[in-house]
Amino acid sequence: MMVNTKEILAAAQLGGYAVAAFNVYNQETARAAIRAAESERQPVIIALGERYFPTVDVEGFAAMVQAMAAKAAIQVALHLDHAYERASIERAIACGFSSVMFDGSKYELEQNIRHTQAIVALAHEAGVAVEAEIGSMARGAFSDEEEGSGLLTSPAEAATFVAETGVDFLAAAIGTVHGMYEGEPNIDLGLLEQIRAVTQVPLVLHGGSGTPDATLIETIRRGICKINVNTEISLAATGFLQHYAPAHPKAHLSVVMAELENTLTPVMSRFVSLFANRA
């Protein structure tokens, strides 16, 4: 069933686990995400980034996910990821997204607060939850996200930001990157603990791809309730296509897409299971 993202994350925060937010790009990746979550009996967040709007019919995509969610055996939320434009957020709200992320991390704190307040007012009026970000993640390998400064989140600024904007969940920059790491990851778990101590809303970790499993578990134990995964899904899909096409040059597209979905489902299931933090 389709539910508000805030409901999913409130339960995760109470239960001490995290929910996977998979960036998807088409029917097959969305279906794989839902199948993966059903196999683990966990909720899932289907995320569509603003940067994919030129290649995805947003209204049609939202209707498709809503139809899938209606048949799913688990809770499903539809999330707008990394939106910079108010028009994109208005469009997502209009076609039934469960939550939206306004990324004002490029602004100074006061400007970010002011812009985020406006988005929160708009979204909350429609019953839609809001994610926001302070600090900025750097871009690693194989990512198609914009380059960030890598500035880590200040706990004091996080407390002020949450209190003044009324956001429902907060993305904290603690050293992860968008994409895959170039060199050893340097994740500041102590900083995460400080941010958790001064904020009550669920915390979000961007940059789940390539982050060591043990580190991901430690972030969950320190308050992370939502973990975004994009690049590892993309790499699994493109890797499958690169190997499958030469070996099956006469394969019908319908078969290729079905095999792609079957390939991605266990990749996603591994993340869902890991984030459930059952140990």
Backbone as CSV, one residue per row, in Angstrom:
resi,resn,N_x,N_y,N_z,CA_x,CA_y,CA_z,C_x,C_y,C_z
1,MET,0.834,-1.189,0.000,0.000,0.000,0.000,0.874,1.247,0.000
2,MET,0.341,2.335,-0.569,1.062,3.604,-0.575,0.813,4.328,0.744
3,VAL,1.883,4.789,1.381,1.761,5.515,2.639,2.667,6.746,2.604
4,ASN,2.449,7.646,3.549,3.297,8.819,3.678,4.680,8.397,4.179
5,THR,5.709,8.962,3.592,7.082,8.610,3.979,7.327,8.871,5.466
6,LYS,6.695,9.901,5.993,6.868,10.234,7.407,6.417,9.074,8.291
7,GLU,5.346,8.403,7.908,4.845,7.256,8.669,5.861,6.117,8.663
8,ILE,6.446,5.855,7.504,7.440,4.791,7.389,8.659,5.092,8.260
9,LEU,9.126,6.339,8.215,10.354,6.678,8.943,10.125,6.811,10.438
10,ALA,8.926,7.195,10.840,8.622,7.233,12.275,8.710,5.829,12.866
11,ALA,8.194,4.854,12.129,8.273,3.463,12.599,9.716,2.976,12.614
12,ALA,10.499,3.371,11.616,11.908,2.970,11.568,12.683,3.565,12.741
13,GLN,12.411,4.818,13.036,13.092,5.474,14.151,12.759,4.773,15.463
14,LEU,11.515,4.417,15.638,11.089,3.725,16.855,11.675,2.322,16.923
15,GLY,11.787,1.676,15.758,12.231,0.286,15.728,13.729,0.094,15.593
16,GLY,14.487,1.169,15.387,15.935,1.056,15.312,16.447,0.428,14.032
17,TYR,15.756,0.687,12.925,16.209,0.188,11.624,16.135,1.318,10.604
18,ALA,16.578,1.047,9.395,16.525,2.041,8.326,15.764,1.467,7.141
19,VAL,15.186,2.360,6.368,14.423,1.982,5.181,15.245,2.334,3.948
20,ALA,15.307,1.418,3.001,16.019,1.671,1.750,15.201,2.598,0.871
21,ALA,15.877,3.629,0.349,15.277,4.526,-0.642,16.050,4.321,-1.940
22,PHE,15.462,3.582,-2.859,16.140,3.247,-4.105,15.795,4.262,-5.187
23,ASN,16.822,4.847,-5.772,16.592,5.665,-6.955,16.265,4.740,-8.121
24,VAL,15.152,4.974,-8.763,14.719,4.125,-9.875,14.501,5.009,-11.100
25,TYR,14.411,4.361,-12.259,14.398,5.103,-13.516,13.328,4.621,-14.482
26,ASN,12.701,3.475,-14.178,11.714,2.913,-15.095,10.899,1.856,-14.360
27,GLN,10.024,1.167,-15.122,9.168,0.155,-14.519,9.970,-0.971,-13.890
28,GLU,10.991,-1.449,-14.583,11.727,-2.622,-14.105,12.444,-2.349,-12.796
29,THR,13.066,-1.173,-12.671,13.777,-0.872,-11.426,12.790,-0.637,-10.280
30,ALA,11.636,-0.036,-10.564,10.629,0.156,-9.526,10.064,-1.184,-9.064
31,ARG,9.763,-2.068,-10.007,9.243,-3.390,-9.654,10.272,-4.190,-8.865
32,ALA,11.528,-4.103,-9.251,12.573,-4.828,-8.531,12.653,-4.356,-7.081
33,ALA,12.536,-3.052,-6.873,12.601,-2.510,-5.516,11.453,-3.027,-4.656
34,ILE,10.263,-3.037,-5.210,9.102,-3.502,-4.449,9.196,-5.006,-4.203
35,ARG,9.613,-5.765,-5.202,9.793,-7.211,-5.010,10.841,-7.496,-3.936
36,ALA,11.921,-6.715,-3.941,12.974,-6.904,-2.936,12.437,-6.653,-1.539
37,ALA,11.672,-5.589,-1.377,11.107,-5.259,-0.067,10.099,-6.314,0.383
38,GLU,9.302,-6.807,-0.562,8.336,-7.859,-0.215,9.048,-9.125,0.236
39,SER,10.158,-9.447,-0.397,10.886,-10.664,-0.030,11.438,-10.588,1.389
40,GLU,11.698,-9.363,1.853,12.251,-9.154,3.199,11.196,-8.681,4.199
41,ARG,9.968,-8.499,3.713,8.861,-8.018,4.551,9.199,-6.707,5.239
42,GLN,9.757,-5.800,4.444,10.145,-4.485,4.923,9.529,-3.415,4.024
43,PRO,9.305,-2.217,4.540,8.827,-1.124,3.686,9.916,-0.667,2.736
44,VAL,9.546,0.108,1.733,10.529,0.605,0.774,10.107,1.990,0.286
45,ILE,11.108,2.785,-0.055,10.869,4.120,-0.608,11.362,4.126,-2.046
46,ILE,10.455,4.432,-2.964,10.799,4.560,-4.375,11.144,6.025,-4.617
47,ALA,12.366,6.292,-5.038,12.836,7.668,-5.178,13.105,8.007,-6.642
48,LEU,12.609,9.144,-7.047,12.867,9.660,-8.390,13.507,11.031,-8.246
49,GLY,14.702,11.195,-8.781,15.403,12.467,-8.678,14.902,13.482,-9.685
50,GLU,14.942,14.740,-9.299,14.564,15.815,-10.215,15.375,15.754,-11.508
51,ARG,16.612,15.313,-11.426,17.480,15.296,-12.605,16.986,14.321,-13.665
52,TYR,16.085,13.395,-13.301,15.559,12.436,-14.272,14.250,12.898,-14.912
53,PHE,13.761,14.061,-14.538,12.510,14.553,-15.115,12.559,14.652,-16.644
54,PRO,13.681,15.037,-17.256,13.692,15.125,-18.722,13.480,13.793,-19.434
55,THR,13.748,12.667,-18.764,13.634,11.364,-19.422,12.525,10.502,-18.841
56,VAL,11.823,10.993,-17.820,10.743,10.237,-17.191,9.480,11.099,-17.177
57,ASP,8.376,10.560,-17.657,7.095,11.247,-17.543,6.646,11.144,-16.087
58,VAL,6.760,12.234,-15.356,6.581,12.197,-13.901,5.174,11.764,-13.517
59,GLU,4.177,12.314,-14.187,2.795,11.972,-13.856,2.514,10.496,-14.147
60,GLY,2.997,10.017,-15.293,2.811,8.611,-15.625,3.570,7.699,-14.683
61,PHE,4.778,8.122,-14.313,5.594,7.332,-13.386,4.911,7.234,-12.030
62,ALA,4.379,8.355,-11.535,3.708,8.350,-10.242,2.495,7.425,-10.261
63,ALA,1.711,7.483,-11.339,0.540,6.610,-11.451,0.954,5.143,-11.472
64,MET,2.049,4.842,-12.158,2.542,3.475,-12.223,2.943,2.962,-10.839
65,VAL,3.714,3.769,-10.106,4.157,3.353,-8.771,2.968,3.215,-7.833
66,GLN,2.008,4.118,-7.936,0.817,4.025,-7.087,0.051,2.739,-7.360
67,ALA,-0.022,2.342,-8.629,-0.701,1.088,-8.974,0.063,-0.109,-8.423
68,MET,1.399,-0.067,-8.519,2.210,-1.141,-7.957,2.048,-1.213,-6.438
69,ALA,2.040,-0.043,-5.805,1.927,0.003,-4.347,0.596,-0.554,-3.869
70,ALA,-0.458,-0.309,-4.637,-1.784,-0.791,-4.251,-1.835,-2.308,-4.186
71,LYS,-0.993,-2.972,-4.972,-0.963,-4.436,-4.998,0.127,-5.023,-4.104
72,ALA,0.992,-4.182,-3.568,2.141,-4.667,-2.812,1.728,-5.162,-1.425
73,ALA,2.492,-6.108,-0.927,2.226,-6.674,0.399,2.924,-5.894,1.500
74,ILE,3.634,-4.833,1.121,4.358,-4.031,2.107,4.040,-2.545,1.865
75,GLN,4.496,-1.706,2.780,4.292,-0.265,2.641,5.273,0.303,1.618
76,VAL,4.764,1.177,0.763,5.565,1.815,-0.277,5.356,3.317,-0.198
77,ALA,6.434,4.066,-0.293,6.353,5.523,-0.379,7.035,5.971,-1.666
78,LEU,6.570,7.077,-2.209,7.138,7.647,-3.434,7.747,8.999,-3.095
79,HIS,9.036,9.136,-3.331,9.804,10.276,-2.848,10.472,11.022,-3.992
80,LEU,10.387,12.339,-3.976,11.120,13.179,-4.919,12.487,13.477,-4.312
81,ASP,13.531,13.055,-5.005,14.883,13.183,-4.471,15.594,14.397,-5.077
82,HIS,16.362,15.099,-4.267,17.215,16.211,-4.699,16.526,17.147,-5.688
83,ALA,15.507,17.826,-5.216,14.836,18.839,-6.032,15.352,20.213,-5.647
84,TYR,15.659,21.003,-6.667,16.186,22.349,-6.455,15.169,23.420,-6.859
85,GLU,14.189,23.019,-7.650,13.229,23.966,-8.197,11.852,23.772,-7.569
86,ARG,11.223,24.875,-7.192,9.878,24.809,-6.611,8.892,24.171,-7.584
87,ALA,9.056,24.450,-8.873,8.135,23.902,-9.868,8.161,22.380,-9.880
88,SER,9.324,21.790,-9.684,9.436,20.328,-9.640,8.708,19.772,-8.421
89,ILE,8.831,20.459,-7.306,8.167,20.026,-6.080,6.661,20.150,-6.222
90,GLU,6.200,21.233,-6.807,4.769,21.403,-7.039,4.235,20.298,-7.949
91,ARG,5.002,19.933,-8.949,4.591,18.879,-9.872,4.499,17.532,-9.159
92,ALA,5.479,17.233,-8.325,5.472,15.972,-7.587,4.297,15.907,-6.618
93,ILE,4.044,16.989,-5.932,2.917,17.029,-4.998,1.603,16.815,-5.742
94,ALA,1.469,17.458,-6.883,0.225,17.382,-7.653,-0.087,15.969,-8.123
95,CYS,0.959,15.162,-8.377,0.675,13.810,-8.884,0.847,12.731,-7.824
96,GLY,0.892,13.122,-6.545,0.741,12.145,-5.471,1.987,11.580,-4.841
97,PHE,3.126,12.284,-4.950,4.312,11.815,-4.239,4.062,11.872,-2.734
98,SER,4.653,10.917,-2.004,4.481,10.847,-0.548,5.346,11.863,0.192
99,SER,6.469,12.230,-0.423,7.402,13.168,0.203,8.250,13.814,-0.876
100,VAL,8.840,14.942,-0.526,9.718,15.662,-1.449,10.967,16.088,-0.702
101,MET,12.083,16.121,-1.413,13.305,16.658,-0.837,13.634,17.976,-1.517
102,PHE,13.684,19.037,-0.723,14.209,20.302,-1.227,15.673,20.380,-0.830
103,ASP,16.545,20.467,-1.818,17.982,20.541,-1.565,18.424,21.992,-1.686
104,GLY,18.507,22.648,-0.547,18.986,24.026,-0.502,20.383,24.121,0.060
105,SER,21.141,23.017,-0.050,22.465,22.958,0.578,23.459,23.936,-0.042
106,LYS,23.174,24.432,-1.232,24.091,25.385,-1.860,23.991,26.775,-1.243
107,TYR,22.935,27.007,-0.470,22.725,28.318,0.124,23.379,28.425,1.499
108,GLU,23.621,29.645,1.925,24.007,29.883,3.314,22.835,29.497,4.215
109,LEU,23.126,29.252,5.484,22.121,28.709,6.394,20.828,29.514,6.394
110,GLU,20.901,30.836,6.527,19.693,31.650,6.610,18.847,31.550,5.352
111,GLN,19.518,31.529,4.182,18.785,31.391,2.926,18.164,30.007,2.803
112,ASN,18.912,29.005,3.201,18.402,27.639,3.148,17.167,27.518,4.038
113,ILE,17.226,28.077,5.223,16.078,28.060,6.133,14.881,28.742,5.488
114,ARG,15.086,29.902,4.913,13.981,30.674,4.333,13.331,29.919,3.166
115,HIS,14.153,29.383,2.275,13.605,28.636,1.131,12.908,27.351,1.595
116,THR,13.502,26.674,2.565,12.922,25.425,3.049,11.603,25.674,3.764
117,GLN,11.512,26.745,4.515,10.253,27.088,5.181,9.111,27.206,4.176
118,ALA,9.387,27.816,3.040,8.356,27.981,2.012,7.923,26.645,1.440
119,ILE,8.890,25.749,1.229,8.570,24.430,0.696,7.786,23.610,1.715
120,VAL,8.170,23.696,2.980,7.466,22.973,4.036,6.005,23.427,4.106
121,ALA,5.771,24.734,4.037,4.406,25.250,4.083,3.586,24.713,2.912
122,LEU,4.188,24.724,1.726,3.513,24.240,0.529,3.190,22.751,0.641
123,ALA,4.178,21.954,1.020,4.004,20.502,1.067,3.076,20.067,2.190
124,HIS,3.234,20.639,3.361,2.414,20.234,4.493,0.939,20.553,4.269
125,GLU,0.661,21.603,3.536,-0.725,21.923,3.210,-1.374,20.802,2.402
126,ALA,-0.542,20.092,1.625,-1.038,18.979,0.815,-0.862,17.636,1.507
127,GLY,-0.361,17.635,2.746,-0.159,16.390,3.473,1.061,15.615,3.029
128,VAL,2.032,16.307,2.448,3.250,15.684,1.927,4.423,16.011,2.846
129,ALA,5.235,15.017,3.163,6.381,15.206,4.051,7.555,15.818,3.294
130,VAL,8.459,16.451,4.053,9.588,17.160,3.443,10.903,16.706,4.061
131,GLU,11.863,16.413,3.180,13.248,16.179,3.557,14.072,17.372,3.099
132,ALA,15.065,17.733,3.870,15.968,18.818,3.478,17.380,18.441,3.883
133,GLU,18.324,19.270,3.477,19.736,18.935,3.685,20.515,20.177,4.075
134,ILE,21.411,20.012,5.046,22.428,21.023,5.300,23.775,20.309,5.335
135,GLY,24.800,21.042,4.944,26.051,20.382,4.604,25.941,19.986,3.141
136,SER,26.998,19.434,2.582,26.978,19.111,1.158,27.909,17.935,0.874
137,MET,27.395,16.948,0.164,28.189,15.765,-0.143,29.023,15.959,-1.395
138,ALA,30.232,15.434,-1.376,31.077,15.433,-2.570,30.586,14.352,-3.531
139,ARG,30.997,14.458,-4.776,30.621,13.468,-5.777,31.765,12.489,-5.984
140,GLY,31.457,11.190,-5.912,32.450,10.160,-6.140,32.398,9.638,-7.565
141,ALA,32.913,8.441,-7.766,32.954,7.834,-9.101,31.583,7.291,-9.496
142,PHE,31.295,7.325,-10.791,30.094,6.756,-11.399,28.807,7.459,-10.989
143,SER,28.890,8.614,-10.384,27.696,9.347,-9.977,27.277,10.325,-11.065
144,ASP,25.966,10.550,-11.161,25.492,11.597,-12.060,24.895,12.768,-11.281
145,GLU,25.167,12.819,-9.975,24.718,13.943,-9.163,25.632,15.149,-9.377
146,GLU,25.135,16.317,-8.981,25.951,17.522,-9.059,27.099,17.450,-8.056
147,GLU,28.181,18.120,-8.373,29.339,18.166,-7.474,28.987,18.997,-6.251
148,GLY,29.263,18.445,-5.058,29.042,19.176,-3.820,30.360,19.569,-3.184
149,SER,30.274,20.410,-2.184,31.492,20.924,-1.556,32.130,19.928,-0.593
150,GLY,31.338,18.967,-0.113,31.841,18.035,0.893,31.824,18.608,2.297
151,LEU,31.186,19.765,2.473,31.104,20.395,3.792,30.220,19.565,4.719
152,LEU,30.754,19.155,5.852,30.003,18.337,6.784,28.976,19.170,7.547
153,THR,27.945,18.483,8.030,26.860,19.151,8.742,27.308,19.604,10.125
154,SER,26.994,20.836,10.463,27.246,21.352,11.803,26.081,20.964,12.717
155,PRO,26.340,20.314,13.860,25.241,19.958,14.763,24.439,21.179,15.217
156,ALA,25.105,22.268,15.512,24.396,23.470,15.953,23.489,24.002,14.850
157,GLU,23.994,24.004,13.622,23.177,24.473,12.501,22.029,23.504,12.229
158,ALA,22.286,22.212,12.410,21.221,21.225,12.213,20.079,21.462,13.195
159,ALA,20.403,21.727,14.449,19.376,21.978,15.453,18.555,23.217,15.107
160,THR,19.236,24.271,14.701,18.545,25.509,14.323,17.674,25.291,13.098
161,PHE,18.220,24.597,12.111,17.520,24.364,10.851,16.227,23.583,11.078
162,VAL,16.305,22.500,11.824,15.123,21.677,12.083,14.070,22.465,12.848
163,ALA,14.501,23.199,13.863,13.563,23.952,14.691,12.856,25.045,13.896
164,GLU,13.570,25.697,13.000,12.995,26.847,12.299,12.244,26.483,11.020
165,THR,12.538,25.328,10.437,11.880,24.970,9.176,10.706,24.020,9.348
166,GLY,10.738,23.178,10.378,9.687,22.190,10.546,9.790,21.023,9.584
167,VAL,10.986,20.744,9.060,11.162,19.601,8.149,10.848,18.301,8.875
168,ASP,10.461,17.306,8.102,10.067,16.024,8.681,11.235,15.074,8.851
169,PHE,12.259,15.188,8.001,13.496,14.420,8.156,14.637,15.176,7.521
170,LEU,15.836,14.891,8.017,17.006,15.693,7.668,18.130,14.834,7.119
171,ALA,18.659,15.234,5.962,19.841,14.583,5.394,21.078,15.218,6.002
172,ALA,21.901,14.398,6.629,23.108,14.879,7.297,24.340,14.470,6.511
173,ALA,25.227,15.407,6.276,26.486,15.128,5.576,27.536,14.751,6.606
174,ILE,27.958,13.474,6.593,28.921,12.996,7.589,30.129,12.338,6.924
175,GLY,30.300,12.560,5.622,31.480,12.031,4.940,31.206,11.024,3.847
176,THR,29.930,10.615,3.661,29.617,9.760,2.524,29.665,10.597,1.245
177,VAL,29.655,9.918,0.105,29.696,10.620,-1.178,28.578,10.100,-2.069
178,HIS,28.192,10.909,-3.042,27.301,10.423,-4.089,28.139,9.592,-5.060
179,GLY,27.733,8.358,-5.295,28.508,7.489,-6.174,29.379,6.555,-5.362
180,MET,30.462,6.100,-5.976,31.386,5.175,-5.328,32.618,5.937,-4.833
181,TYR,33.188,5.455,-3.748,34.328,6.142,-3.139,35.582,6.001,-3.992
182,GLU,36.336,7.055,-4.038,37.660,7.038,-4.650,38.660,7.125,-3.499
183,GLY,39.151,5.978,-3.070,39.936,5.915,-1.843,39.082,5.365,-0.716
184,GLU,39.617,5.375,0.496,38.925,4.815,1.650,37.835,5.766,2.155
185,PRO,36.650,5.243,2.471,35.612,6.088,3.057,36.054,6.650,4.399
186,ASN,35.665,7.864,4.666,35.985,8.500,5.948,34.686,9.047,6.529
187,ILE,33.958,8.181,7.218,32.632,8.512,7.740,32.765,8.913,9.209
188,ASP,32.243,10.070,9.545,32.378,10.608,10.904,31.174,10.195,11.750
189,LEU,31.284,9.037,12.386,30.192,8.532,13.213,29.996,9.381,14.466
190,GLY,31.080,9.943,14.964,30.963,10.825,16.131,30.135,12.055,15.808
191,LEU,30.325,12.606,14.619,29.525,13.755,14.188,28.059,13.373,14.093
192,LEU,27.774,12.185,13.569,26.387,11.721,13.490,25.762,11.658,14.872
193,GLU,26.506,11.173,15.851,25.987,11.114,17.219,25.657,12.508,17.746
194,GLN,26.495,13.475,17.426,26.244,14.845,17.862,24.988,15.419,17.215
195,ILE,24.801,15.133,15.938,23.617,15.622,15.232,22.360,14.967,15.812
196,ARG,22.436,13.659,16.064,21.307,12.939,16.650,20.931,13.511,18.008
197,ALA,21.922,13.924,18.767,21.680,14.421,20.123,20.903,15.736,20.144
198,VAL,20.960,16.502,19.063,20.325,17.829,19.071,19.143,17.921,18.106
199,THR,18.789,16.815,17.449,17.622,16.808,16.561,16.750,15.607,16.884
200,GLN,15.458,15.768,16.708,14.525,14.682,17.009,13.949,14.028,15.763
201,VAL,14.067,14.681,14.616,13.478,14.129,13.396,14.327,12.956,12.882
202,PRO,13.731,12.051,12.109,14.525,10.969,11.505,15.651,11.535,10.638
203,LEU,16.798,10.882,10.672,17.958,11.320,9.899,18.140,10.432,8.674
204,VAL,18.628,11.058,7.614,18.781,10.387,6.320,20.251,10.348,5.934
205,LEU,20.675,9.208,5.389,22.040,9.076,4.883,21.991,8.971,3.365
206,HIS,22.544,9.968,2.690,22.740,9.885,1.251,24.108,9.244,1.010
207,GLY,24.217,8.484,-0.087,25.497,7.859,-0.392,25.642,6.474,0.187
208,GLY,24.578,5.663,0.106,24.676,4.296,0.596,25.562,3.422,-0.268
209,SER,25.679,3.746,-1.545,26.472,2.926,-2.469,27.946,2.945,-2.077
210,GLY,28.540,1.763,-2.005,29.965,1.660,-1.734,30.353,1.822,-0.280
211,THR,29.425,2.225,0.565,29.732,2.381,1.989,29.778,0.994,2.636
212,PRO,30.837,0.675,3.387,30.950,-0.665,3.986,29.733,-1.027,4.827
213,ASP,29.346,-2.299,4.762,28.166,-2.748,5.496,28.266,-2.429,6.985
214,ALA,29.420,-2.678,7.565,29.582,-2.439,9.003,29.369,-0.973,9.347
215,THR,29.810,-0.095,8.458,29.620,1.337,8.685,28.148,1.706,8.579
216,LEU,27.458,1.135,7.605,26.026,1.408,7.458,25.270,0.984,8.714
217,ILE,25.611,-0.181,9.253,24.952,-0.637,10.478,25.224,0.326,11.627
218,GLU,26.441,0.824,11.724,26.759,1.774,12.791,25.988,3.083,12.626
219,THR,25.775,3.517,11.393,24.979,4.749,11.199,23.534,4.521,11.633
220,ILE,23.008,3.330,11.364,21.635,3.021,11.789,21.547,3.024,13.309
221,ARG,22.540,2.463,13.957,22.541,2.432,15.428,22.646,3.825,16.022
222,ARG,23.133,4.765,15.226,23.266,6.149,15.696,22.175,7.064,15.159
223,GLY,21.105,6.476,14.625,19.935,7.284,14.317,19.540,7.440,12.871
224,ILE,20.285,6.863,11.927,19.886,6.952,10.526,18.672,6.051,10.293
225,CYS,17.640,6.610,9.656,16.390,5.872,9.438,16.083,5.646,7.963
226,LYS,16.777,6.346,7.087,16.564,6.219,5.639,17.928,6.278,4.971
227,ILE,18.199,5.314,4.092,19.482,5.284,3.390,19.222,5.228,1.891
228,ASN,19.779,6.192,1.165,19.594,6.279,-0.280,20.613,5.406,-1.006
229,VAL,20.140,4.668,-1.991,21.010,3.834,-2.823,20.671,4.115,-4.286
230,ASN,21.650,4.575,-5.032,21.446,4.908,-6.439,22.496,4.211,-7.303
231,THR,23.764,4.579,-7.099,24.819,4.169,-8.026,24.996,2.660,-8.114
232,GLU,24.919,1.951,-6.993,25.104,0.498,-7.057,24.007,-0.176,-7.873
233,ILE,22.807,0.397,-7.861,21.724,-0.147,-8.679,22.012,0.114,-10.151
234,SER,22.464,1.321,-10.457,22.816,1.670,-11.832,23.932,0.773,-12.358
235,LEU,24.966,0.567,-11.551,26.092,-0.261,-11.980,25.673,-1.716,-12.186
236,ALA,24.802,-2.216,-11.328,24.326,-3.588,-11.493,23.539,-3.732,-12.789
237,ALA,22.744,-2.724,-13.107,21.930,-2.774,-14.323,22.793,-2.677,-15.577
238,THR,23.702,-1.709,-15.603,24.533,-1.550,-16.798,25.494,-2.720,-16.955
239,GLY,25.979,-3.265,-15.833,26.843,-4.440,-15.907,26.110,-5.636,-16.500
240,PHE,24.869,-5.818,-16.086,24.056,-6.907,-16.647,23.881,-6.726,-18.154
241,LEU,23.528,-5.526,-18.588,23.278,-5.286,-20.004,24.539,-5.484,-20.850
242,GLN,25.677,-5.052,-20.309,26.940,-5.196,-21.049,27.293,-6.661,-21.290
243,HIS,26.969,-7.528,-20.351,27.286,-8.946,-20.501,26.179,-9.713,-21.230
244,TYR,24.943,-9.313,-21.012,23.821,-10.057,-21.571,23.697,-9.858,-23.079
245,ALA,23.836,-8.618,-23.529,23.604,-8.318,-24.946,24.542,-9.088,-25.886
246,PRO,25.855,-9.120,-25.638,26.726,-9.872,-26.545,26.430,-11.373,-26.549
247,ALA,26.012,-11.898,-25.408,25.739,-13.330,-25.302,24.385,-13.719,-25.888
248,HIS,23.486,-12.747,-26.007,22.133,-13.011,-26.514,21.757,-11.949,-27.553
249,PRO,22.447,-11.935,-28.670,22.231,-10.863,-29.653,20.840,-10.864,-30.280
250,LYS,20.121,-11.974,-30.217,18.791,-12.039,-30.821,17.673,-12.005,-29.776
251,ALA,18.028,-11.691,-28.540,17.033,-11.676,-27.469,15.988,-10.599,-27.709
252,HIS,14.737,-10.914,-27.388,13.657,-9.939,-27.489,13.771,-8.962,-26.325
253,LEU,13.404,-7.709,-26.573,13.514,-6.687,-25.529,12.729,-7.069,-24.283
254,SER,11.572,-7.679,-24.452,10.760,-8.057,-23.289,11.510,-9.037,-22.391
255,VAL,12.275,-9.935,-23.013,13.053,-10.904,-22.241,14.218,-10.210,-21.534
256,VAL,14.861,-9.298,-22.241,15.986,-8.566,-21.650,15.527,-7.804,-20.410
257,MET,14.387,-7.119,-20.515,13.895,-6.320,-19.390,13.481,-7.192,-18.215
258,ALA,12.889,-8.355,-18.515,12.522,-9.283,-17.438,13.768,-9.805,-16.725
259,GLU,14.795,-10.131,-17.493,16.040,-10.607,-16.895,16.729,-9.496,-16.101
260,LEU,16.624,-8.276,-16.585,17.197,-7.144,-15.855,16.531,-7.003,-14.490
261,GLU,15.218,-7.065,-14.467,14.490,-6.971,-13.196,14.888,-8.088,-12.252
262,ASN,14.999,-9.310,-12.793,15.393,-10.451,-11.959,16.810,-10.307,-11.427
263,THR,17.669,-9.627,-12.172,19.046,-9.397,-11.731,19.107,-8.368,-10.619
264,LEU,18.304,-7.319,-10.732,18.353,-6.232,-9.759,17.677,-6.586,-8.437
265,THR,16.683,-7.457,-8.475,15.915,-7.750,-7.255,16.798,-8.251,-6.112
266,PRO,17.666,-9.239,-6.307,18.521,-9.670,-5.178,19.537,-8.626,-4.756
267,VAL,19.978,-7.777,-5.685,20.893,-6.690,-5.316,20.197,-5.759,-4.328
268,MET,18.948,-5.428,-4.629,18.185,-4.558,-3.743,17.808,-5.273,-2.451
269,SER,17.500,-6.560,-2.547,17.121,-7.321,-1.348,18.240,-7.302,-0.316
270,ARG,19.468,-7.359,-0.773,20.601,-7.351,0.150,20.613,-6.068,0.966
271,PHE,20.353,-4.941,0.315,20.319,-3.670,1.038,19.143,-3.631,2.012
272,VAL,17.986,-4.050,1.566,16.789,-4.042,2.431,17.047,-4.868,3.679
273,SER,17.615,-6.054,3.490,17.906,-6.939,4.614,18.927,-6.326,5.554
274,LEU,19.984,-5.746,4.984,21.018,-5.121,5.803,20.458,-3.989,6.638
275,PHE,19.659,-3.138,6.020,19.129,-1.968,6.706,18.101,-2.348,7.779
276,ALA,17.515,-3.539,7.656,16.535,-3.980,8.667,17.169,-4.149,10.032
277,ASN,18.516,-4.319,10.053,19.274,-4.335,11.317,18.688,-5.333,12.314
278,ARG,18.514,-6.561,11.841,17.849,-7.576,12.657,18.777,-8.222,13.674
279,ALA,20.098,-8.086,13.480,21.051,-8.762,14.369,20.991,-8.186,15.782
